[in-house]
Short mmCIF file of C-alpha atoms in Angstrom, two decimals:
data_model
loop_
_atom_site.label_atom_id
_atom_site.label_comp_id
_atom_site.label_asym_id
_atom_site.label_seq_id
_atom_site.Cartn_x
_atom_site.Cartn_y
_atom_site.Cartn_z
CA MET A 1 -40.00 15.00 10.46
CA PHE A 2 -38.25 14.92 6.93
CA GLY A 3 -38.76 11.28 6.74
CA ASN A 4 -42.60 11.42 7.70
CA TYR A 5 -42.94 14.29 5.30
CA LEU A 6 -41.22 11.79 2.64
CA ILE A 7 -43.84 9.24 3.44
CA GLY A 8 -46.80 11.62 3.27
CA LEU A 9 -45.58 13.02 0.13
CA ARG A 10 -44.93 9.84 -1.71
CA GLU A 11 -47.89 7.82 -0.48
CA GLY A 12 -50.21 10.87 -0.78
CA LEU A 13 -48.99 11.45 -4.28
CA GLU A 14 -49.65 7.87 -5.35
CA ALA A 15 -53.09 8.14 -4.05
CA SER A 16 -53.52 11.63 -5.66
CA LEU A 17 -52.56 10.39 -8.95
CA VAL A 18 -54.93 7.42 -8.86
CA VAL A 19 -57.71 9.66 -7.91
CA CYS A 20 -56.70 12.14 -10.83
CA ILE A 21 -56.64 9.31 -13.29
CA LEU A 22 -59.87 7.85 -12.30
CA VAL A 23 -61.76 11.30 -12.19
CA ALA A 24 -60.30 12.42 -15.55
CA TYR A 25 -61.39 9.18 -17.14
CA LEU A 26 -64.94 9.44 -15.98
CA VAL A 27 -65.07 12.99 -17.23
CA LYS A 28 -63.56 12.21 -20.45
CA THR A 29 -65.84 9.18 -21.15
CA GLY A 30 -69.01 11.22 -20.21
CA ASN A 31 -69.48 9.45 -17.03
CA ARG A 32 -69.45 12.64 -14.83
CA ARG A 33 -72.70 11.43 -13.05
CA ARG A 34 -70.74 8.61 -11.69
CA LEU A 35 -68.41 10.93 -9.70
CA PRO A 36 -70.33 10.94 -6.45
CA PRO A 37 -69.75 7.16 -6.03
CA LEU A 38 -66.08 7.39 -6.64
CA TRP A 39 -65.58 10.24 -4.18
CA ALA A 40 -67.68 8.02 -1.78
CA GLY A 41 -65.13 5.42 -2.08
CA VAL A 42 -62.20 7.76 -1.68
CA GLY A 43 -63.83 9.25 1.43
CA THR A 44 -64.49 5.88 2.93
CA ALA A 45 -60.87 4.83 2.48
CA VAL A 46 -59.38 7.97 4.00
CA ALA A 47 -61.76 7.55 7.06
CA LEU A 48 -60.86 3.97 7.51
CA SER A 49 -56.96 5.05 7.38
CA LEU A 50 -57.60 7.68 10.17
CA ALA A 51 -59.48 5.13 12.14
CA PHE A 52 -56.71 2.68 11.67
CA GLY A 53 -54.07 5.18 12.84
CA ALA A 54 -56.24 6.13 15.97
CA LEU A 55 -56.83 2.45 16.88
CA LEU A 56 -52.91 1.94 16.94
CA GLN A 57 -52.34 5.12 19.05
CA PHE A 58 -54.98 4.60 21.56
CA GLY A 59 -55.15 0.91 21.63
CA SER A 60 -51.54 0.54 22.63
CA SER A 61 -51.76 3.15 25.33
CA SER A 62 -53.46 0.56 27.76
CA LEU A 63 -50.67 -2.13 27.19
CA THR A 64 -47.92 -3.10 29.48
CA PHE A 65 -44.41 -1.87 28.71
CA GLN A 66 -43.31 -5.42 27.14
CA ALA A 67 -46.60 -5.67 25.41
CA LYS A 68 -46.39 -2.34 23.97
CA GLU A 69 -42.75 -2.99 22.85
CA ALA A 70 -43.59 -6.34 21.37
CA LEU A 71 -46.61 -4.70 19.38
CA GLY A 72 -44.26 -1.55 18.22
CA GLY A 73 -41.56 -3.98 17.12
CA THR A 74 -43.85 -6.41 15.15
CA LEU A 75 -45.64 -3.39 13.52
CA SER A 76 -42.33 -1.61 12.63
CA VAL A 77 -41.16 -4.88 10.91
CA LEU A 78 -44.48 -5.23 9.21
CA SER A 79 -44.49 -1.59 7.99
CA VAL A 80 -41.01 -2.06 6.55
CA ALA A 81 -42.11 -4.98 4.66
CA LEU A 82 -45.20 -3.05 3.14
CA VAL A 83 -43.13 0.05 2.18
CA THR A 84 -40.46 -2.11 0.57
CA TRP A 85 -43.12 -3.92 -1.41
CA MET A 86 -44.88 -0.58 -2.19
CA VAL A 87 -41.56 1.07 -3.66
CA PHE A 88 -40.78 -2.11 -5.70
CA TRP A 89 -44.30 -2.33 -6.99
CA MET A 90 -44.35 1.44 -8.16
CA ARG A 91 -41.06 1.00 -9.87
CA ARG A 92 -42.61 -1.90 -11.93
CA THR A 93 -45.97 -0.48 -12.66
CA ALA A 94 -45.64 3.18 -12.79
CA ARG A 95 -45.46 3.23 -16.53
CA HIS A 96 -48.60 1.40 -17.19
CA LEU A 97 -50.55 2.58 -14.01
CA LYS A 98 -53.03 4.72 -16.10
CA SER A 99 -54.02 1.81 -18.27
CA GLU A 100 -54.34 -0.57 -15.42
CA LEU A 101 -56.65 1.75 -13.51
CA GLN A 102 -58.85 2.47 -16.54
CA ASP A 103 -59.27 -1.17 -17.22
CA LYS A 104 -60.49 -1.88 -13.63
CA LEU A 105 -62.61 1.36 -13.98
CA ASP A 106 -64.37 -0.05 -17.12
CA ALA A 107 -65.01 -3.34 -15.35
CA ALA A 108 -66.46 -1.36 -12.37
CA LEU A 109 -68.55 0.72 -14.60
CA ALA A 110 -70.08 -2.43 -16.19
CA VAL A 111 -71.08 -3.86 -12.96
CA GLY A 112 -72.67 -0.83 -11.36
CA THR A 113 -72.37 1.97 -8.70
CA GLY A 114 -71.32 -0.52 -5.97
CA ALA A 115 -68.22 -1.79 -7.92
CA LEU A 116 -67.14 1.78 -8.60
CA VAL A 117 -67.23 2.54 -4.91
CA VAL A 118 -65.24 -0.34 -3.95
CA THR A 119 -62.62 0.12 -7.07
CA SER A 120 -61.96 3.52 -5.63
CA PHE A 121 -62.02 2.42 -2.09
CA PHE A 122 -59.32 0.08 -2.63
CA ALA A 123 -57.31 2.04 -4.99
CA VAL A 124 -56.99 4.61 -2.21
CA GLY A 125 -57.32 2.56 0.94
CA ARG A 126 -53.95 0.72 0.42
CA GLU A 127 -51.84 3.83 0.30
CA GLY A 128 -53.80 5.09 3.37
CA LEU A 129 -53.31 2.16 5.66
CA GLU A 130 -49.54 1.85 4.82
CA THR A 131 -49.25 5.70 5.50
CA SER A 132 -50.90 5.29 8.89
CA LEU A 133 -48.92 2.34 9.97
CA PHE A 134 -45.51 3.82 8.77
CA ILE A 135 -46.31 7.07 10.43
CA TRP A 136 -47.33 5.51 13.83
CA THR A 137 -44.11 3.35 13.88
CA ALA A 138 -42.09 6.64 12.97
CA VAL A 139 -43.75 8.30 16.17
CA GLN A 140 -42.89 5.57 18.30
CA ALA A 141 -39.27 5.65 17.06
CA THR A 142 -38.72 9.33 17.77
CA GLY A 143 -40.91 9.46 20.86
CA ASP A 144 -42.35 12.81 19.49
CA GLY A 145 -46.01 12.71 18.57
CA VAL A 146 -46.13 16.25 17.12
CA ARG A 147 -43.19 16.71 14.49
CA PRO A 148 -43.66 13.43 12.76
CA LEU A 149 -47.34 14.26 12.47
CA VAL A 150 -46.63 17.68 11.19
CA GLY A 151 -44.24 16.30 8.57
CA ALA A 152 -46.71 13.72 7.38
CA LEU A 153 -49.54 16.24 7.14
CA LEU A 154 -47.23 18.56 5.24
CA GLY A 155 -46.33 15.86 2.76
CA LEU A 156 -49.94 14.82 2.28
CA ALA A 157 -50.93 18.49 1.74
CA THR A 158 -48.13 18.83 -0.77
CA SER A 159 -49.29 15.74 -2.64
CA VAL A 160 -52.82 17.04 -2.83
CA VAL A 161 -51.48 20.15 -4.38
CA LEU A 162 -49.23 18.35 -7.03
CA GLY A 163 -52.25 16.15 -7.80
CA TRP A 164 -54.35 18.97 -8.53
CA LEU A 165 -51.71 20.52 -10.76
CA PHE A 166 -51.45 17.15 -12.59
CA TYR A 167 -55.03 17.01 -13.10
CA LYS A 168 -55.22 20.71 -14.54
CA GLY A 169 -52.11 19.98 -16.69
CA ALA A 170 -50.05 22.68 -15.13
CA LEU A 171 -47.31 20.49 -13.98
CA ARG A 172 -45.27 17.79 -15.79
CA ILE A 173 -42.41 15.86 -14.17
CA ASN A 174 -40.76 12.55 -14.90
CA LEU A 175 -42.79 10.32 -12.38
CA ALA A 176 -40.56 7.31 -13.11
CA LYS A 177 -37.61 9.33 -11.90
CA PHE A 178 -39.59 10.83 -8.97
CA PHE A 179 -40.69 7.53 -7.61
CA ARG A 180 -37.29 6.07 -8.14
CA TRP A 181 -35.48 8.62 -6.10
CA THR A 182 -38.09 9.02 -3.26
CA GLY A 183 -38.15 5.15 -3.18
CA ALA A 184 -34.39 5.06 -2.59
CA MET A 185 -34.75 7.64 0.28
CA LEU A 186 -37.63 5.61 1.66
CA VAL A 187 -35.28 2.41 1.66
CA VAL A 188 -32.83 4.31 3.84
CA VAL A 189 -35.81 5.54 6.28
CA ALA A 190 -37.17 2.00 6.28
CA ALA A 191 -33.85 0.59 7.35
CA GLY A 192 -33.89 3.06 10.43
CA VAL A 193 -37.52 1.74 11.20
CA LEU A 194 -36.34 -1.72 11.11
CA ALA A 195 -33.46 -1.13 13.42
CA TYR A 196 -35.76 0.53 15.81
CA GLY A 197 -38.30 -2.33 15.57
CA ILE A 198 -35.49 -4.76 16.28
CA HIS A 199 -34.66 -2.79 19.53
CA ASP A 200 -38.32 -2.98 20.54
CA LEU A 201 -38.39 -6.56 20.07
CA GLN A 202 -35.24 -6.71 22.19
CA GLU A 203 -36.76 -4.65 25.04
CA ALA A 204 -39.64 -7.10 24.92
CA ASP A 205 -37.45 -10.05 25.65
CA ILE A 206 -38.43 -11.57 22.07
CA LEU A 207 -34.99 -11.17 20.78
CA PRO A 208 -31.66 -11.49 22.68
CA GLY A 209 -28.66 -9.15 22.69
CA LEU A 210 -30.30 -5.95 24.24
CA HIS A 211 -27.02 -5.10 26.27
CA SER A 212 -24.49 -6.00 23.55
CA LEU A 213 -23.91 -2.73 22.07
CA ALA A 214 -22.04 -2.17 18.85
CA PHE A 215 -20.94 1.17 19.69
CA ASP A 216 -21.91 4.12 21.84
CA ILE A 217 -21.13 7.50 20.75
CA SER A 218 -23.69 9.32 22.87
CA THR A 219 -21.03 11.92 24.12
CA THR A 220 -20.38 12.74 20.56
CA ILE A 221 -23.84 12.75 19.36
CA PRO A 222 -26.12 13.43 22.18
CA PRO A 223 -29.69 12.27 21.49
CA ASP A 224 -31.18 15.55 22.98
CA SER A 225 -28.93 17.75 20.75
CA TRP A 226 -30.22 19.52 17.61
CA TYR A 227 -28.17 17.26 15.37
CA GLY A 228 -29.11 14.11 17.31
CA THR A 229 -32.70 14.96 17.18
CA LEU A 230 -32.29 15.61 13.34
CA LEU A 231 -30.46 12.33 12.62
CA LYS A 232 -33.32 10.71 14.83
CA GLY A 233 -36.06 12.14 12.89
CA VAL A 234 -34.59 11.66 9.39
CA PHE A 235 -32.83 8.29 9.70
CA ASN A 236 -34.19 6.83 13.01
CA PHE A 237 -30.44 7.14 14.08
CA GLN A 238 -29.52 5.68 17.43
CA PRO A 239 -26.14 6.55 18.89
CA ASP A 240 -25.99 3.30 20.96
CA PRO A 241 -27.38 0.58 18.83
CA THR A 242 -26.93 -3.10 19.64
CA VAL A 243 -25.14 -5.56 17.62
CA LEU A 244 -28.14 -7.01 16.14
CA GLN A 245 -29.66 -3.68 15.20
CA VAL A 246 -26.78 -2.71 13.06
CA SER A 247 -26.55 -6.17 11.79
CA VAL A 248 -30.23 -6.13 10.68
CA TRP A 249 -29.77 -2.54 9.41
CA GLY A 250 -26.96 -3.57 7.09
CA LEU A 251 -28.52 -6.80 5.78
CA TYR A 252 -31.57 -4.93 4.86
CA LEU A 253 -30.18 -1.65 3.45
CA LEU A 254 -27.32 -2.86 1.35
CA PRO A 255 -28.94 -5.58 -0.78
CA VAL A 256 -32.45 -3.82 -0.99
CA MET A 257 -30.81 -0.54 -2.22
CA ALA A 258 -28.59 -2.31 -4.50
CA PHE A 259 -31.51 -4.29 -6.12
CA PHE A 260 -33.74 -1.28 -6.19
CA LEU A 261 -31.11 0.97 -8.05
CA THR A 262 -30.21 -1.84 -10.52
CA PRO A 263 -32.01 -0.82 -13.89
CA GLU A 264 -34.55 -3.23 -14.84
CA ARG A 265 -33.94 -5.35 -17.73
CA SER A 266 -35.89 -4.94 -20.95
CA ARG A 267 -37.95 -7.83 -21.96
CA SER A 268 -36.06 -9.74 -24.53
CA VAL A 269 -37.26 -9.59 -28.09
CA PRO A 270 -38.72 -12.87 -29.47
CA ARG A 271 -36.54 -14.28 -32.12
CA ALA A 272 -39.45 -14.40 -34.64
CA GLN A 273 -39.91 -10.65 -34.19
CA ALA A 274 -36.23 -10.06 -34.47
CA ALA A 275 -36.11 -11.96 -37.70
CA GLY A 276 -39.08 -9.85 -38.96
CA VAL A 277 -41.74 -12.54 -38.46
CA PRO A 278 -44.99 -11.30 -36.95
CA ALA A 279 -45.43 -12.68 -33.51
CA ALA A 280 -48.73 -14.82 -32.96
CA GLU A 281 -51.28 -13.23 -30.87
#
């Protein structure tokens, strides 16, 4: 549940910040009349995300066991790739997200209402589709359709409240640090989802080694115990993983986490500027 709350909070806060920036810019530039097309784009993106999640859930229910496992494993790997790209993208662009969105909005205003709808749709839709995919894979991993969904909804609700407080100027936090540490936690969650996806692909006979267990501590940490359920819900922990699952988990988590936590190098100052000579435009 915590992992899904984190997904809902982080993805929802990204979308909320984007909407807040767009709305605030339109209001401050005297384009309040352009707000309805913006909200239309946001609403369309939300509706598409919900429809995508419903399609995944109900579309997979009629599949055979092997086909369902193959689909679940493939989408788990895809969702991990998207989340990994997302956390690195936000780490790189968090500092200049506002100016980048305002530039896109200026271009959309110059073109017309349709471009404004498209801009807001794509600005919010990406986070919505990523959230739907990641939550669906988490639900499949835990085998519990209630608690992961409740966690995600609570995270989304929290992000909406935080976004509203940001817009009103009642809340100020260091967004760079927030996205950095939530991103690190998401990398851990994503590693568990990836391991689960590998297990699905093994059950679908796409990958080998289904019966080659790395260890089995089911008697120490029973899957149906409260702490086994907690570990499963937060980290997608499995007490009897295969060798391939553990190998992929480590090969993903260690280098990705190390690279993510490594401070970004500041751009080197050109020699001309270092010597006091104005740089050319």
